[in-house]
């Protein structure tokens, strides 16, 4: 596992990270805590040193899990977490990036993670009620206090990235990006390249769809958010199989899995990208880490890009309420 630099900030991470959310939040019933800890520690053994969590995952319990799991090797890894929501009665209750709330959230995250400094702190979603300059200023204060090392944004638009970066350098943008969601290439990549900001794609495997293990007959638990996402309706899962057929073709040629091709494609896009796939299964963890050994030639990339550009992917990637929280500035 090689190391990649996220922009010019000095932040270095493993070329593939690990998204911890799905271990106990968002994707159905929580994995047994002991098993979840084993998954995180196994990922470290595979060379993964970049772990992503957030206070809203659980809420709170995901950070606690990550904190316990990484304790034996805390100084060898990069921990990223996020603020930006009100949490009431154990549920998300709207956006909140007011400076005093950010500082309270960070104190809570530090305690739950059982660490002294958060390596990478993201604003989870842009709060239209709070100027992004105020958000960046609050994080700047936290950095000067030694409670945070690097500042990041999630699902932010180019305009707000620029505004925030002018107050406190932004080290990374986290947004969805995969073979079936390529909007960042035109909306934010030019800005990231210009400002030398790293990119951390979440859901690089299309929330599991690009592994080829989900079809129109797959049943989602009530606690799995995909159950209500338009792109994961049975009809759209059937329509979108065309992207799996492409991956199968390339995977067979490369003696790799669909997931490995999807991750290798992302790694080949820019040297300042580090995707954070998640899983609850040990064998999938090893499979994902194995993507670093898959080499896609320029011809392979062009073939994939041409095929994808000619496809229509059906279904919105978010519910309407979640879509409203995405910053398109």
mmCIF file of C-alpha atoms in Angstrom:
data_model
loop_
_atom_site.group_PDB
_atom_site.id
_atom_site.type_symbol
_atom_site.label_atom_id
_atom_site.label_comp_id
_atom_site.label_asym_id
_atom_site.label_seq_id
_atom_site.Cartn_x
_atom_site.Cartn_y
_atom_site.Cartn_z
ATOM 1 C CA UNK A 1 0.000 0.000 0.000
ATOM 2 C CA UNK A 2 1.530 3.269 -1.125
ATOM 3 C CA UNK A 3 1.086 6.681 0.449
ATOM 4 C CA UNK A 4 -0.618 9.565 -1.321
ATOM 5 C CA UNK A 5 -0.478 13.271 -0.565
ATOM 6 C CA UNK A 6 -3.819 15.031 -0.338
ATOM 7 C CA UNK A 7 -3.002 18.301 -2.016
ATOM 8 C CA UNK A 8 -0.090 20.409 -0.822
ATOM 9 C CA UNK A 9 -1.028 20.582 2.857
ATOM 10 C CA UNK A 10 1.334 17.874 4.025
ATOM 11 C CA UNK A 11 -1.475 15.413 4.746
ATOM 12 C CA UNK A 12 -0.380 11.906 3.726
ATOM 13 C CA UNK A 13 -2.717 8.903 3.688
ATOM 14 C CA UNK A 14 -2.807 5.346 2.358
ATOM 15 C CA UNK A 15 -3.885 5.246 -1.278
ATOM 16 C CA UNK A 16 -7.035 3.414 -0.199
ATOM 17 C CA UNK A 17 -8.704 4.366 3.071
ATOM 18 C CA UNK A 18 -11.514 2.761 5.030
ATOM 19 C CA UNK A 19 -14.998 4.217 5.442
ATOM 20 C CA UNK A 20 -16.162 3.051 8.871
ATOM 21 C CA UNK A 21 -19.797 4.198 8.708
ATOM 22 C CA UNK A 22 -21.305 0.947 7.489
ATOM 23 C CA UNK A 23 -19.906 -1.070 10.377
ATOM 24 C CA UNK A 24 -22.753 0.076 12.605
ATOM 25 C CA UNK A 25 -24.794 2.704 10.786
ATOM 26 C CA UNK A 26 -26.730 3.278 7.593
ATOM 27 C CA UNK A 27 -26.369 -0.078 5.871
ATOM 28 C CA UNK A 28 -28.622 -2.329 7.914
ATOM 29 C CA UNK A 29 -28.114 -3.940 11.335
ATOM 30 C CA UNK A 30 -24.859 -3.089 13.090
ATOM 31 C CA UNK A 31 -22.028 -5.570 12.931
ATOM 32 C CA UNK A 32 -21.127 -7.130 16.281
ATOM 33 C CA UNK A 33 -18.739 -4.699 17.990
ATOM 34 C CA UNK A 34 -15.949 -7.231 18.436
ATOM 35 C CA UNK A 35 -16.201 -8.214 14.782
ATOM 36 C CA UNK A 36 -16.215 -4.573 13.700
ATOM 37 C CA UNK A 37 -13.040 -3.940 15.669
ATOM 38 C CA UNK A 38 -11.459 -6.944 13.963
ATOM 39 C CA UNK A 39 -12.353 -5.507 10.552
ATOM 40 C CA UNK A 40 -10.723 -2.161 11.333
ATOM 41 C CA UNK A 41 -7.603 -3.811 12.731
ATOM 42 C CA UNK A 42 -7.381 -6.150 9.745
ATOM 43 C CA UNK A 43 -7.514 -3.159 7.416
ATOM 44 C CA UNK A 44 -4.518 -1.707 9.250
ATOM 45 C CA UNK A 45 -2.662 -5.008 8.770
ATOM 46 C CA UNK A 46 -3.354 -4.664 5.039
ATOM 47 C CA UNK A 47 -1.647 -1.275 4.989
ATOM 48 C CA UNK A 48 -4.690 0.982 5.289
ATOM 49 C CA UNK A 49 -3.888 3.950 7.523
ATOM 50 C CA UNK A 50 -6.754 6.334 6.719
ATOM 51 C CA UNK A 51 -10.004 5.884 8.675
ATOM 52 C CA UNK A 52 -13.186 7.902 8.174
ATOM 53 C CA UNK A 53 -15.991 8.390 10.697
ATOM 54 C CA UNK A 54 -18.414 11.119 11.883
ATOM 55 C CA UNK A 55 -20.347 12.089 14.988
ATOM 56 C CA UNK A 56 -23.656 11.576 13.174
ATOM 57 C CA UNK A 57 -22.876 7.908 12.468
ATOM 58 C CA UNK A 58 -24.821 6.165 15.197
ATOM 59 C CA UNK A 59 -24.967 8.890 16.291
ATOM 60 C CA UNK A 60 -21.720 8.845 18.241
ATOM 61 C CA UNK A 61 -21.249 5.061 18.390
ATOM 62 C CA UNK A 62 -19.169 4.871 15.220
ATOM 63 C CA UNK A 63 -16.583 7.253 16.639
ATOM 64 C CA UNK A 64 -16.455 5.216 19.850
ATOM 65 C CA UNK A 65 -15.920 2.053 17.830
ATOM 66 C CA UNK A 66 -13.149 3.595 15.745
ATOM 67 C CA UNK A 67 -11.461 5.009 18.830
ATOM 68 C CA UNK A 68 -11.303 1.610 20.485
ATOM 69 C CA UNK A 69 -10.191 -0.180 17.331
ATOM 70 C CA UNK A 70 -7.312 2.133 16.439
ATOM 71 C CA UNK A 71 -5.997 2.589 19.984
ATOM 72 C CA UNK A 72 -3.074 0.133 19.575
ATOM 73 C CA UNK A 73 -1.748 1.985 16.515
ATOM 74 C CA UNK A 74 -3.200 5.464 16.917
ATOM 75 C CA UNK A 75 0.054 7.262 16.054
ATOM 76 C CA UNK A 76 0.400 5.312 12.802
ATOM 77 C CA UNK A 77 -2.934 6.293 11.276
ATOM 78 C CA UNK A 78 -4.930 9.298 10.071
ATOM 79 C CA UNK A 79 -8.347 9.739 11.670
ATOM 80 C CA UNK A 80 -10.973 11.820 9.877
ATOM 81 C CA UNK A 81 -14.277 12.817 11.442
ATOM 82 C CA UNK A 82 -17.019 15.349 10.742
ATOM 83 C CA UNK A 83 -19.284 17.943 12.344
ATOM 84 C CA UNK A 84 -22.263 19.851 11.026
ATOM 85 C CA UNK A 85 -25.557 18.491 12.341
ATOM 86 C CA UNK A 86 -27.785 19.030 15.327
ATOM 87 C CA UNK A 87 -28.427 15.738 17.074
ATOM 88 C CA UNK A 88 -31.582 15.463 19.172
ATOM 89 C CA UNK A 89 -32.948 12.329 20.833
ATOM 90 C CA UNK A 90 -30.442 10.232 18.949
ATOM 91 C CA UNK A 91 -31.435 11.530 15.526
ATOM 92 C CA UNK A 92 -30.240 14.049 12.971
ATOM 93 C CA UNK A 93 -32.088 17.328 13.473
ATOM 94 C CA UNK A 94 -30.912 19.693 10.783
ATOM 95 C CA UNK A 95 -27.665 21.401 9.888
ATOM 96 C CA UNK A 96 -25.618 23.366 12.403
ATOM 97 C CA UNK A 97 -22.163 24.763 11.676
ATOM 98 C CA UNK A 98 -22.237 27.682 14.088
ATOM 99 C CA UNK A 99 -18.721 28.221 15.475
ATOM 100 C CA UNK A 100 -19.645 27.424 19.081
ATOM 101 C CA UNK A 101 -21.362 24.229 17.926
ATOM 102 C CA UNK A 102 -18.290 23.185 15.928
ATOM 103 C CA UNK A 103 -16.110 23.534 19.004
ATOM 104 C CA UNK A 104 -18.559 21.560 21.133
ATOM 105 C CA UNK A 105 -18.715 18.837 18.479
ATOM 106 C CA UNK A 106 -14.931 18.578 18.355
ATOM 107 C CA UNK A 107 -14.697 18.188 22.130
ATOM 108 C CA UNK A 108 -17.200 15.342 21.901
ATOM 109 C CA UNK A 109 -15.381 13.670 19.021
ATOM 110 C CA UNK A 110 -12.020 13.866 20.785
ATOM 111 C CA UNK A 111 -13.510 12.182 23.834
ATOM 112 C CA UNK A 112 -15.282 9.431 21.893
ATOM 113 C CA UNK A 113 -12.265 8.720 19.704
ATOM 114 C CA UNK A 114 -10.025 8.882 22.783
ATOM 115 C CA UNK A 115 -7.442 10.972 20.951
ATOM 116 C CA UNK A 116 -5.812 14.322 21.601
ATOM 117 C CA UNK A 117 -5.952 15.640 18.039
ATOM 118 C CA UNK A 118 -8.279 15.039 15.089
ATOM 119 C CA UNK A 119 -6.097 14.578 12.019
ATOM 120 C CA UNK A 120 -8.695 15.691 9.461
ATOM 121 C CA UNK A 121 -11.877 17.529 10.422
ATOM 122 C CA UNK A 122 -14.596 17.896 7.791
ATOM 123 C CA UNK A 123 -17.667 20.057 7.712
ATOM 124 C CA UNK A 124 -20.135 17.263 6.904
ATOM 125 C CA UNK A 125 -22.477 19.454 4.874
ATOM 126 C CA UNK A 126 -22.393 23.159 4.062
ATOM 127 C CA UNK A 127 -24.774 25.066 6.342
ATOM 128 C CA UNK A 128 -26.466 27.836 4.305
ATOM 129 C CA UNK A 129 -27.267 29.697 7.535
ATOM 130 C CA UNK A 130 -23.600 30.093 8.509
ATOM 131 C CA UNK A 131 -21.045 31.850 6.279
ATOM 132 C CA UNK A 132 -18.386 29.354 5.244
ATOM 133 C CA UNK A 133 -15.772 31.920 6.283
ATOM 134 C CA UNK A 134 -17.025 31.637 9.877
ATOM 135 C CA UNK A 135 -16.794 27.857 9.689
ATOM 136 C CA UNK A 136 -13.236 28.009 8.372
ATOM 137 C CA UNK A 137 -12.354 30.535 11.059
ATOM 138 C CA UNK A 138 -13.640 28.254 13.810
ATOM 139 C CA UNK A 139 -11.598 25.348 12.480
ATOM 140 C CA UNK A 140 -8.577 27.637 12.158
ATOM 141 C CA UNK A 141 -8.902 28.351 15.880
ATOM 142 C CA UNK A 142 -9.095 24.635 16.651
ATOM 143 C CA UNK A 143 -5.964 24.026 14.592
ATOM 144 C CA UNK A 144 -4.096 26.745 16.486
ATOM 145 C CA UNK A 145 -5.218 25.093 19.742
ATOM 146 C CA UNK A 146 -3.771 21.758 18.621
ATOM 147 C CA UNK A 147 -7.129 19.983 18.600
ATOM 148 C CA UNK A 148 -7.240 19.588 14.816
ATOM 149 C CA UNK A 149 -4.483 19.188 12.212
ATOM 150 C CA UNK A 150 -6.210 19.568 8.842
ATOM 151 C CA UNK A 151 -9.476 21.038 7.547
ATOM 152 C CA UNK A 152 -11.791 19.414 5.029
ATOM 153 C CA UNK A 153 -15.196 19.915 3.415
ATOM 154 C CA UNK A 154 -17.781 17.358 2.317
ATOM 155 C CA UNK A 155 -20.190 17.702 -0.619
ATOM 156 C CA UNK A 156 -19.191 21.367 -0.968
ATOM 157 C CA UNK A 157 -19.357 23.351 -4.198
ATOM 158 C CA UNK A 158 -16.465 25.170 -5.846
ATOM 159 C CA UNK A 159 -17.532 28.619 -4.649
ATOM 160 C CA UNK A 160 -17.597 27.665 -0.976
ATOM 161 C CA UNK A 161 -14.366 25.709 -1.329
ATOM 162 C CA UNK A 162 -12.669 28.901 -2.507
ATOM 163 C CA UNK A 163 -14.168 31.011 0.272
ATOM 164 C CA UNK A 164 -13.186 28.549 2.987
ATOM 165 C CA UNK A 165 -9.707 28.035 1.583
ATOM 166 C CA UNK A 166 -9.049 31.782 1.733
ATOM 167 C CA UNK A 167 -9.514 31.710 5.524
ATOM 168 C CA UNK A 168 -8.031 28.306 6.387
ATOM 169 C CA UNK A 169 -6.372 26.106 3.756
ATOM 170 C CA UNK A 170 -8.610 23.182 2.844
ATOM 171 C CA UNK A 171 -6.681 19.914 2.716
ATOM 172 C CA UNK A 172 -9.379 17.652 1.303
ATOM 173 C CA UNK A 173 -12.836 17.568 -0.218
ATOM 174 C CA UNK A 174 -14.946 14.492 0.390
ATOM 175 C CA UNK A 175 -17.761 13.782 -2.058
ATOM 176 C CA UNK A 176 -19.384 10.832 -3.731
ATOM 177 C CA UNK A 177 -17.460 9.686 -6.800
ATOM 178 C CA UNK A 178 -17.479 6.460 -8.761
ATOM 179 C CA UNK A 179 -18.013 5.030 -12.207
ATOM 180 C CA UNK A 180 -21.724 5.745 -11.887
ATOM 181 C CA UNK A 181 -21.392 9.246 -10.370
ATOM 182 C CA UNK A 182 -18.767 11.391 -12.098
ATOM 183 C CA UNK A 183 -20.112 14.902 -11.560
ATOM 184 C CA UNK A 184 -17.094 16.000 -9.427
ATOM 185 C CA UNK A 185 -14.878 15.758 -12.508
ATOM 186 C CA UNK A 186 -16.481 18.850 -13.984
ATOM 187 C CA UNK A 187 -17.887 20.602 -10.907
ATOM 188 C CA UNK A 188 -14.996 20.469 -8.444
ATOM 189 C CA UNK A 189 -11.865 18.825 -9.882
ATOM 190 C CA UNK A 190 -10.684 21.993 -11.677
ATOM 191 C CA UNK A 191 -10.937 23.968 -8.429
ATOM 192 C CA UNK A 192 -9.223 21.245 -6.412
ATOM 193 C CA UNK A 193 -6.383 21.051 -8.918
ATOM 194 C CA UNK A 194 -5.963 24.826 -8.985
ATOM 195 C CA UNK A 195 -5.938 25.166 -5.194
ATOM 196 C CA UNK A 196 -4.006 21.913 -4.675
ATOM 197 C CA UNK A 197 -6.636 20.256 -2.513
ATOM 198 C CA UNK A 198 -6.930 16.484 -2.164
ATOM 199 C CA UNK A 199 -10.054 14.475 -2.953
ATOM 200 C CA UNK A 200 -11.566 11.660 -0.886
ATOM 201 C CA UNK A 201 -14.348 9.802 -2.731
ATOM 202 C CA UNK A 202 -16.964 8.137 -0.570
ATOM 203 C CA UNK A 203 -19.117 5.347 -2.007
ATOM 204 C CA UNK A 204 -16.444 4.555 -4.630
ATOM 205 C CA UNK A 205 -18.194 1.219 -5.180
ATOM 206 C CA UNK A 206 -21.580 2.807 -5.789
ATOM 207 C CA UNK A 207 -22.826 1.952 -2.284
ATOM 208 C CA UNK A 208 -22.128 -1.688 -3.054
ATOM 209 C CA UNK A 209 -23.780 -1.863 -6.459
ATOM 210 C CA UNK A 210 -20.524 -1.863 -8.421
ATOM 211 C CA UNK A 211 -19.371 -5.032 -6.666
ATOM 212 C CA UNK A 212 -21.939 -6.937 -8.721
ATOM 213 C CA UNK A 213 -23.422 -8.472 -5.574
ATOM 214 C CA UNK A 214 -26.640 -6.433 -5.663
ATOM 215 C CA UNK A 215 -29.418 -6.946 -8.199
ATOM 216 C CA UNK A 216 -33.110 -6.147 -8.583
ATOM 217 C CA UNK A 217 -34.018 -8.995 -6.216
ATOM 218 C CA UNK A 218 -31.857 -7.814 -3.323
ATOM 219 C CA UNK A 219 -33.911 -6.938 -0.238
ATOM 220 C CA UNK A 220 -32.751 -4.047 1.955
ATOM 221 C CA UNK A 221 -33.369 -3.907 5.698
ATOM 222 C CA UNK A 222 -35.492 -1.027 7.003
ATOM 223 C CA UNK A 223 -32.346 0.392 8.636
ATOM 224 C CA UNK A 224 -30.523 0.426 5.290
ATOM 225 C CA UNK A 225 -30.792 3.901 3.751
ATOM 226 C CA UNK A 226 -30.548 2.440 0.241
ATOM 227 C CA UNK A 227 -34.100 1.171 0.628
ATOM 228 C CA UNK A 228 -35.354 4.710 0.001
ATOM 229 C CA UNK A 229 -32.779 5.896 -2.537
ATOM 230 C CA UNK A 230 -34.230 6.180 -6.075
ATOM 231 C CA UNK A 231 -31.131 4.704 -7.716
ATOM 232 C CA UNK A 232 -31.673 1.537 -5.675
ATOM 233 C CA UNK A 233 -35.271 0.906 -6.671
ATOM 234 C CA UNK A 234 -35.637 -2.602 -8.145
ATOM 235 C CA UNK A 235 -36.354 -1.115 -11.576
ATOM 236 C CA UNK A 236 -33.276 1.099 -11.580
ATOM 237 C CA UNK A 237 -31.057 -1.677 -10.287
ATOM 238 C CA UNK A 238 -32.151 -3.695 -13.295
ATOM 239 C CA UNK A 239 -31.669 -0.814 -15.754
ATOM 240 C CA UNK A 240 -28.191 -0.019 -14.441
ATOM 241 C CA UNK A 241 -26.772 -3.496 -14.988
ATOM 242 C CA UNK A 242 -25.143 -2.121 -18.110
ATOM 243 C CA UNK A 243 -22.350 -0.660 -15.964
ATOM 244 C CA UNK A 244 -21.780 -4.065 -14.359
ATOM 245 C CA UNK A 245 -21.462 -5.663 -17.778
ATOM 246 C CA UNK A 246 -18.680 -3.209 -18.584
ATOM 247 C CA UNK A 247 -16.886 -3.955 -15.315
ATOM 248 C CA UNK A 248 -17.220 -7.697 -15.876
ATOM 249 C CA UNK A 249 -15.608 -7.374 -19.287
ATOM 250 C CA UNK A 250 -12.593 -5.466 -17.925
ATOM 251 C CA UNK A 251 -12.334 -7.608 -14.788
ATOM 252 C CA UNK A 252 -12.147 -10.804 -16.805
ATOM 253 C CA UNK A 253 -9.343 -9.355 -18.900
ATOM 254 C CA UNK A 254 -7.391 -8.247 -15.826
ATOM 255 C CA UNK A 255 -8.111 -11.330 -13.704
ATOM 256 C CA UNK A 256 -9.664 -9.057 -11.087
ATOM 257 C CA UNK A 257 -13.032 -8.492 -9.434
ATOM 258 C CA UNK A 258 -15.560 -5.834 -10.367
ATOM 259 C CA UNK A 259 -14.817 -3.936 -7.157
ATOM 260 C CA UNK A 260 -11.099 -3.961 -7.888
ATOM 261 C CA UNK A 261 -11.637 -2.521 -11.357
ATOM 262 C CA UNK A 262 -13.922 0.196 -9.966
ATOM 263 C CA UNK A 263 -11.313 1.186 -7.360
ATOM 264 C CA UNK A 264 -8.374 0.916 -9.758
ATOM 265 C CA UNK A 265 -10.194 3.253 -12.136
ATOM 266 C CA UNK A 266 -10.548 5.864 -9.378
ATOM 267 C CA UNK A 267 -6.900 5.537 -8.355
ATOM 268 C CA UNK A 268 -5.876 6.100 -11.972
ATOM 269 C CA UNK A 269 -7.751 9.418 -12.247
ATOM 270 C CA UNK A 270 -5.542 11.703 -10.138
ATOM 271 C CA UNK A 271 -2.555 11.165 -7.811
ATOM 272 C CA UNK A 272 -4.245 13.247 -5.102
ATOM 273 C CA UNK A 273 -7.267 10.970 -4.699
ATOM 274 C CA UNK A 274 -7.750 8.421 -1.902
ATOM 275 C CA UNK A 275 -11.085 6.542 -1.967
ATOM 276 C CA UNK A 276 -12.622 5.193 1.244
ATOM 277 C CA UNK A 277 -14.634 2.045 0.511
ATOM 278 C CA UNK A 278 -16.254 0.374 3.488
ATOM 279 C CA UNK A 279 -17.263 -3.196 4.229
ATOM 280 C CA UNK A 280 -18.278 -5.480 7.073
ATOM 281 C CA UNK A 281 -16.631 -8.544 5.544
ATOM 282 C CA UNK A 282 -12.995 -9.578 5.930
ATOM 283 C CA UNK A 283 -12.722 -11.080 2.452
ATOM 284 C CA UNK A 284 -14.114 -7.901 0.864
ATOM 285 C CA UNK A 285 -11.573 -5.885 2.819
ATOM 286 C CA UNK A 286 -8.737 -7.913 1.319
ATOM 287 C CA UNK A 287 -10.373 -7.698 -2.099
ATOM 288 C CA UNK A 288 -10.598 -3.908 -1.922
ATOM 289 C CA UNK A 289 -7.009 -3.556 -0.746
ATOM 290 C CA UNK A 290 -5.977 -5.769 -3.653
ATOM 291 C CA UNK A 291 -7.147 -3.097 -6.095
ATOM 292 C CA UNK A 292 -3.778 -1.373 -5.725
ATOM 293 C CA UNK A 293 -2.207 -4.233 -7.697
ATOM 294 C CA UNK A 294 -4.569 -3.825 -10.661
ATOM 295 C CA UNK A 295 -3.007 -1.741 -13.403
ATOM 296 C CA UNK A 296 -5.275 -0.139 -15.950
ATOM 297 C CA UNK A 297 -3.558 1.024 -19.112
ATOM 298 C CA UNK A 298 -4.366 4.270 -20.859
ATOM 299 C CA UNK A 299 -6.264 2.189 -23.398
ATOM 300 C CA UNK A 300 -8.280 0.542 -20.619
ATOM 301 C CA UNK A 301 -9.149 3.920 -19.127
ATOM 302 C CA UNK A 302 -10.231 5.322 -22.483
ATOM 303 C CA UNK A 303 -12.372 2.257 -23.143
ATOM 304 C CA UNK A 304 -14.088 2.590 -19.767
ATOM 305 C CA UNK A 305 -14.593 6.342 -20.103
ATOM 306 C CA UNK A 306 -16.062 6.032 -23.593
ATOM 307 C CA UNK A 307 -18.452 3.293 -22.531
ATOM 308 C CA UNK A 308 -19.597 5.157 -19.415
ATOM 309 C CA UNK A 309 -20.126 8.385 -21.374
ATOM 310 C CA UNK A 310 -22.551 6.557 -23.640
ATOM 311 C CA UNK A 311 -24.580 5.109 -20.757
ATOM 312 C CA UNK A 312 -27.576 6.522 -18.945
ATOM 313 C CA UNK A 313 -27.562 5.757 -15.226
ATOM 314 C CA UNK A 314 -31.092 5.699 -13.854
ATOM 315 C CA UNK A 315 -32.222 7.113 -10.511
ATOM 316 C CA UNK A 316 -31.138 9.953 -8.239
ATOM 317 C CA UNK A 317 -28.287 9.134 -5.871
ATOM 318 C CA UNK A 318 -30.038 10.702 -2.866
ATOM 319 C CA UNK A 319 -33.520 11.073 -1.464
ATOM 320 C CA UNK A 320 -34.972 14.560 -1.947
ATOM 321 C CA UNK A 321 -34.244 15.585 1.652
ATOM 322 C CA UNK A 322 -30.609 14.469 1.424
ATOM 323 C CA UNK A 323 -30.197 16.087 -1.978
ATOM 324 C CA UNK A 324 -31.171 19.446 -0.504
ATOM 325 C CA UNK A 325 -28.133 19.278 1.792
ATOM 326 C CA UNK A 326 -25.676 19.068 -1.103
ATOM 327 C CA UNK A 327 -23.959 22.386 -1.838
ATOM 328 C CA UNK A 328 -24.022 23.285 -5.523
ATOM 329 C CA UNK A 329 -22.448 26.734 -5.202
#
